[in-house]
Amino acid sequence: MSDIRAVDAELFDLEGSLAQLEGDRDLLVEIAGLFLEDAPALWEGVTRSVAGGDPEGLRRAAHTLKGAAANLGSSAVARGALVLERIGRDRDFGPAADAVRRLRADLDRLEAVLESLVGGAAA
Amino acid sequence: MKVLVAEDDRIARRLLVRHLERWGYEVVQAEHGREACDVFEADDEIGIAILDWMMPELDGVDVCRKLRAAEDRRPYILLCTARTEVSDIVTGLNAGADDYLAKPIRAAELEARLRVGARTVGLEHELKQRIGQLSAALEHVKQLQGMLPICMHCRRVRNSDDVWQQIETYVEQHADVSWSHGLCEDCLDEHYPPEQQGDAAPVKGGAASGRSR
């Protein structure tokens, strides 16, 4: 768990999330597991909407991903998803490719941290 | 207190349910707006509804309007939203929400707002019970009010149909009162002087001249 504590709090605020859950580490592990299960489908929704030029689909998919990340305590991923939600709302796909790339990078880092959290709890 | 949680994001829903159960609330869940309406309709014990704004099928604002359309029930509605523009809040409240919660939801704020909701629901329930009791009591009370003309000689009274009737009849028709006739001591002495009293004379000090049931 020590490596998770060292993670940038913007990417994953372990202490803040635990405080929100009144110190319930089992619940944190449970919702981290839910996020890992849901993230691929949410990401697929974002990329499919960008590829298909579907602003409403992008707005919804990015909104859901943003909510999941915010509930988990990842400001970085929530912020990246918000950028894409606004792209969908504004129907301006110009900055979409760059936003998708940045979000993917943060999502990769977050998923690695969460896998470590879930794996550590299981071990 | 039973709480309906309508939230399509299962992480948010899981968190809400865990918090609510920890605070002693009974929870029922819905994954989208239409299901929220169905669950609400099927369970009349739901006192508080926590609705996410953005949900598939029906969004939280539409669900609000539908729940408010039910005349016989009035749940306390908390609308959860990341939309915190004043115009959004006004839209939510105008749709019938009692309060709103900014997402991501903070446990302490949720607990405090739920306490307000539970207090409101409790007061409304108490008020409804009192009104029910008062209505039941009113059904047993007949009206007896206004100016009543009474004949200065025979003591009959004139009712609203201009008919003169015995005061006992009139009162029985307008109040929850029945009569039991007796004789006061003065009248007994006046109408039945001791020298005329035989075995058939009325008993002195009979029943009261008017009595509530």
XYZ file of C-alpha atoms in Angstrom:
336
model
C 0.000 0.000 0.000
C 2.973 2.323 0.488
C 3.372 2.900 -3.282
C -0.297 3.945 -3.523
C 0.164 6.513 -0.776
C 2.966 8.041 -2.850
C 0.698 8.464 -5.882
C -0.114 11.994 -6.979
C -3.296 12.954 -5.086
C -4.690 14.454 -8.288
C -4.592 11.023 -9.869
C -5.892 9.164 -6.828
C -6.493 10.736 -3.431
C -6.329 7.686 -1.198
C -6.567 9.586 2.072
C -9.377 11.823 0.859
C -11.358 8.892 -0.519
C -10.944 6.908 2.667
C -12.049 9.911 4.701
C -15.182 10.195 2.540
C -15.882 6.523 3.219
C -15.359 7.014 6.949
C -12.238 4.854 6.806
C -14.001 1.895 5.200
C -11.116 0.394 3.197
C -13.185 -2.639 2.122
C -15.716 -0.342 0.484
C -12.944 1.589 -1.264
C -11.536 -1.658 -2.646
C -15.030 -2.683 -3.727
C -15.697 0.509 -5.681
C -12.179 0.435 -7.142
C -13.070 -3.030 -8.459
C -16.336 -1.689 -9.892
C -14.432 1.102 -11.629
C -11.963 -1.348 -13.161
C -14.883 -3.418 -14.456
C -16.796 -0.435 -15.853
C -13.930 1.657 -17.207
C -13.395 -0.275 -20.487
C -17.051 0.121 -21.520
C -17.072 3.789 -20.514
C -13.874 4.389 -22.469
C -15.311 2.536 -25.441
C -18.342 4.857 -25.301
C -16.084 7.912 -25.370
C -13.852 6.766 -28.249
C -16.779 5.444 -30.306
C -18.591 8.777 -29.976
C -15.463 10.725 -30.960
C -14.827 8.443 -33.938
C -18.456 8.646 -35.018
C -18.727 12.407 -34.460
C -21.622 11.864 -32.032
C -21.660 14.883 -29.678
C -24.593 13.746 -27.547
C -23.102 10.261 -27.130
C -19.748 11.807 -26.201
C -21.379 14.143 -23.687
C -23.174 11.261 -21.968
C -20.267 8.796 -21.999
C -17.772 11.384 -20.766
C -20.236 12.558 -18.105
C -20.614 9.026 -16.736
C -16.850 8.459 -16.729
C -16.364 11.803 -15.012
C -18.839 10.877 -12.271
C -17.254 7.467 -11.679
C -13.762 8.997 -11.439
C -14.911 11.790 -9.140
C -16.656 9.343 -6.820
C -13.490 7.296 -6.649
C -11.340 10.319 -5.876
C -9.474 10.826 -9.148
C -9.516 14.534 -9.958
C -7.200 14.054 -12.943
C -9.450 11.558 -14.746
C -12.607 13.468 -13.784
C -11.117 16.653 -15.205
C -10.020 14.916 -18.421
C -13.510 13.476 -18.854
C -15.032 16.909 -18.223
C -13.000 18.326 -21.110
C -14.531 15.697 -23.416
C -18.009 16.232 -21.978
C -17.709 19.921 -22.872
C -16.448 19.038 -26.361
C -19.622 16.990 -26.801
C -21.797 19.765 -25.396
C -20.159 22.421 -27.597
C -20.173 20.111 -30.647
C -16.613 21.150 -31.434
C -14.494 18.054 -32.055
C -11.328 20.060 -32.862
C -9.549 19.406 -29.542
C -11.070 15.921 -29.118
C -8.087 13.825 -30.286
C -5.695 15.544 -27.902
C -8.178 15.310 -25.022
C -8.701 11.598 -25.682
C -4.922 11.006 -25.646
C -4.462 12.828 -22.330
C -7.411 11.079 -20.728
C -6.150 7.681 -21.863
C -2.771 8.334 -20.261
C -4.353 9.323 -16.930
C -6.746 6.409 -17.109
C -3.842 3.979 -17.641
C -2.066 5.342 -14.583
C -5.229 5.252 -12.479
C -6.079 1.701 -13.489
C -2.571 0.575 -12.520
C -2.970 2.146 -9.085
C -6.417 0.629 -8.588
C -5.247 -2.811 -9.667
C -2.524 -2.543 -7.082
C -5.106 -1.515 -4.457
C -7.498 -4.345 -5.324
C -4.641 -6.886 -5.662
C -3.135 -5.769 -2.353
C -6.452 -6.278 -0.600
C -6.856 -9.721 -2.135
C -3.328 -10.806 -1.231
C -37.569 5.832 6.838
C -37.396 4.226 3.391
C -35.298 5.978 0.726
C -35.369 5.481 -3.041
C -31.968 5.855 -4.696
C -32.155 6.378 -8.469
C -28.687 6.488 -10.002
C -27.367 4.913 -13.193
C -23.693 5.022 -12.163
C -23.258 1.897 -10.060
C -20.264 3.290 -8.148
C -22.271 6.328 -7.065
C -25.249 4.093 -6.312
C -23.142 1.698 -4.241
C -21.709 4.596 -2.246
C -25.125 6.106 -1.647
C -26.608 2.805 -0.535
C -23.713 2.051 1.813
C -23.933 5.499 3.435
C -27.704 5.347 3.808
C -27.690 1.882 5.317
C -24.981 2.887 7.748
C -27.144 5.809 8.880
C -30.094 3.495 9.469
C -32.210 4.148 6.383
C -33.953 1.377 4.493
C -32.998 1.625 0.801
C -34.610 0.654 -2.488
C -32.722 1.181 -5.739
C -33.360 2.040 -9.372
C -30.870 2.126 -12.235
C -32.716 4.636 -14.400
C -35.559 7.108 -14.334
C -38.343 4.859 -15.553
C -37.443 2.180 -13.031
C -37.443 4.875 -10.315
C -41.075 5.718 -11.159
C -42.063 2.031 -11.127
C -40.335 1.350 -7.807
C -41.921 4.448 -6.257
C -45.375 3.491 -7.465
C -45.050 -0.048 -6.114
C -43.818 0.954 -2.656
C -45.878 3.458 -0.691
C -43.445 3.431 2.238
C -40.882 5.505 0.320
C -40.582 8.851 2.094
C -37.446 10.255 0.473
C -36.218 9.991 -3.126
C -32.627 10.726 -4.127
C -32.596 11.231 -7.881
C -29.617 11.645 -10.150
C -30.243 14.357 -12.726
C -28.658 12.641 -15.729
C -30.124 9.171 -16.132
C -31.197 7.148 -19.155
C -34.886 6.568 -19.967
C -36.128 9.479 -17.844
C -33.821 12.043 -16.279
C -34.106 13.181 -12.660
C -36.099 16.296 -13.510
C -38.693 14.262 -15.446
C -38.925 11.769 -12.584
C -39.461 14.704 -10.211
C -42.417 15.906 -12.249
C -43.915 12.427 -12.395
C -43.590 11.854 -8.654
C -45.175 15.233 -7.979
C -48.098 14.344 -10.235
C -49.186 11.663 -7.726
C -51.811 13.507 -5.686
C -51.939 11.210 -2.683
C -48.195 11.076 -1.955
C -45.569 13.703 -1.373
C -42.037 12.327 -1.016
C -39.126 14.552 -0.094
C -37.013 14.776 -3.263
C -33.275 15.375 -3.349
C -31.896 15.985 -6.824
C -28.213 15.119 -7.310
C -26.379 16.994 -9.979
C -22.994 18.124 -11.149
C -24.910 20.992 -12.763
C -24.633 23.792 -10.258
C -25.504 26.777 -12.438
C -28.250 28.842 -10.813
C -30.506 28.197 -13.817
C -30.060 24.427 -13.370
C -30.892 24.608 -9.684
C -33.979 26.693 -10.446
C -35.068 24.170 -13.090
C -34.698 21.305 -10.599
C -36.550 23.053 -7.805
C -39.312 24.188 -10.161
C -39.764 20.583 -11.293
C -40.656 19.728 -7.706
C -37.370 18.887 -5.998
C -37.165 19.937 -2.355
C -33.382 20.235 -2.327
C -30.338 19.498 -4.458
C -26.953 17.951 -3.842
C -23.832 18.831 -5.793
C -21.842 15.890 -7.146
C -19.539 14.333 -6.248
C -21.562 13.732 -3.131
C -19.923 14.435 0.208
C -21.041 12.076 2.963
C -21.403 14.707 5.697
C -23.481 16.993 3.472
C -25.689 14.127 2.322
C -26.302 13.041 5.908
C -27.246 16.568 6.977
C -29.586 17.119 4.025
C -31.211 13.740 4.559
C -31.853 14.660 8.165
C -33.709 17.767 6.964
C -35.700 15.570 4.589
C -36.551 13.014 7.261
C -37.641 15.814 9.600
C -39.875 17.308 6.905
C -41.411 13.948 6.046
C -42.009 13.254 9.748
C -43.721 16.615 10.251
C -45.891 16.156 7.165
C -46.854 12.678 8.316
C -47.778 14.020 11.746
C -49.765 16.861 10.162
C -51.608 14.432 7.899
C -52.531 12.288 10.894
C -53.791 15.322 12.817
C -55.868 16.466 9.843
C -57.315 12.968 9.584
C -58.215 12.995 13.263
C -59.772 16.457 12.967
C -61.788 15.461 9.906
C -63.076 12.404 11.735
C -63.999 14.563 14.734
C -65.756 17.125 12.524
C -67.944 14.438 11.029
C -69.398 13.936 14.506
C -70.056 17.602 15.112
C -73.193 19.178 13.743
C -73.476 22.887 13.375
C -75.245 24.912 16.067
C -74.582 28.567 15.558
C -76.168 31.912 14.664
C -79.216 33.842 15.936
C -82.124 31.611 17.020
C -85.658 33.089 17.345
C -87.534 31.628 20.296
C -91.197 32.123 21.169
C -91.415 34.079 24.414
C -94.480 32.095 25.483
C -94.260 28.480 24.352
C -90.424 28.474 24.074
C -90.514 26.817 20.629
C -87.815 27.943 18.235
C -88.054 28.890 14.549
C -85.774 26.891 12.303
C -84.263 27.958 8.951
C -87.407 26.703 7.135
C -89.529 29.117 9.171
C -91.081 26.239 11.031
C -91.612 26.506 14.764
C -90.469 23.408 16.560
C -89.751 22.140 20.041
C -86.371 23.295 21.262
C -85.465 19.686 22.086
C -86.137 18.623 18.491
C -84.181 21.537 17.110
C -81.120 20.905 19.285
C -81.162 17.176 18.555
C -81.105 17.960 14.833
C -78.219 20.408 15.073
C -75.961 19.023 17.776
C -74.739 15.693 19.007
C -77.115 15.833 21.969
C -80.001 13.716 23.154
C -82.496 14.473 25.872
C -83.667 12.672 28.942
C -86.738 14.282 30.492
C -87.058 14.739 34.224
C -88.449 17.233 36.701
C -86.659 19.842 38.742
C -87.587 20.348 42.371
C -89.366 23.719 41.804
C -91.593 22.319 39.059
C -92.307 19.223 41.042
C -93.500 21.383 43.950
C -95.507 23.692 41.636
C -97.177 21.060 39.493
C -97.337 18.210 41.946
C -98.033 19.801 45.375
C -97.381 17.360 48.227
C -101.070 17.070 49.074
C -101.821 15.836 45.486
C -98.858 13.443 45.240
C -99.882 9.845 45.137
C -98.065 6.721 44.163
C -98.110 7.803 40.492
C -96.358 11.136 41.116
C -93.003 11.566 39.418
C -89.943 10.933 41.508
C -88.407 14.147 42.850
C -85.029 15.023 41.427
C -85.294 12.889 38.261
C -82.768 12.792 35.453
C -81.080 15.954 34.220
C -82.965 17.980 31.654
C -80.280 17.791 28.949
C -77.215 15.690 28.638
C -74.456 15.074 26.152
C -73.815 11.570 24.983
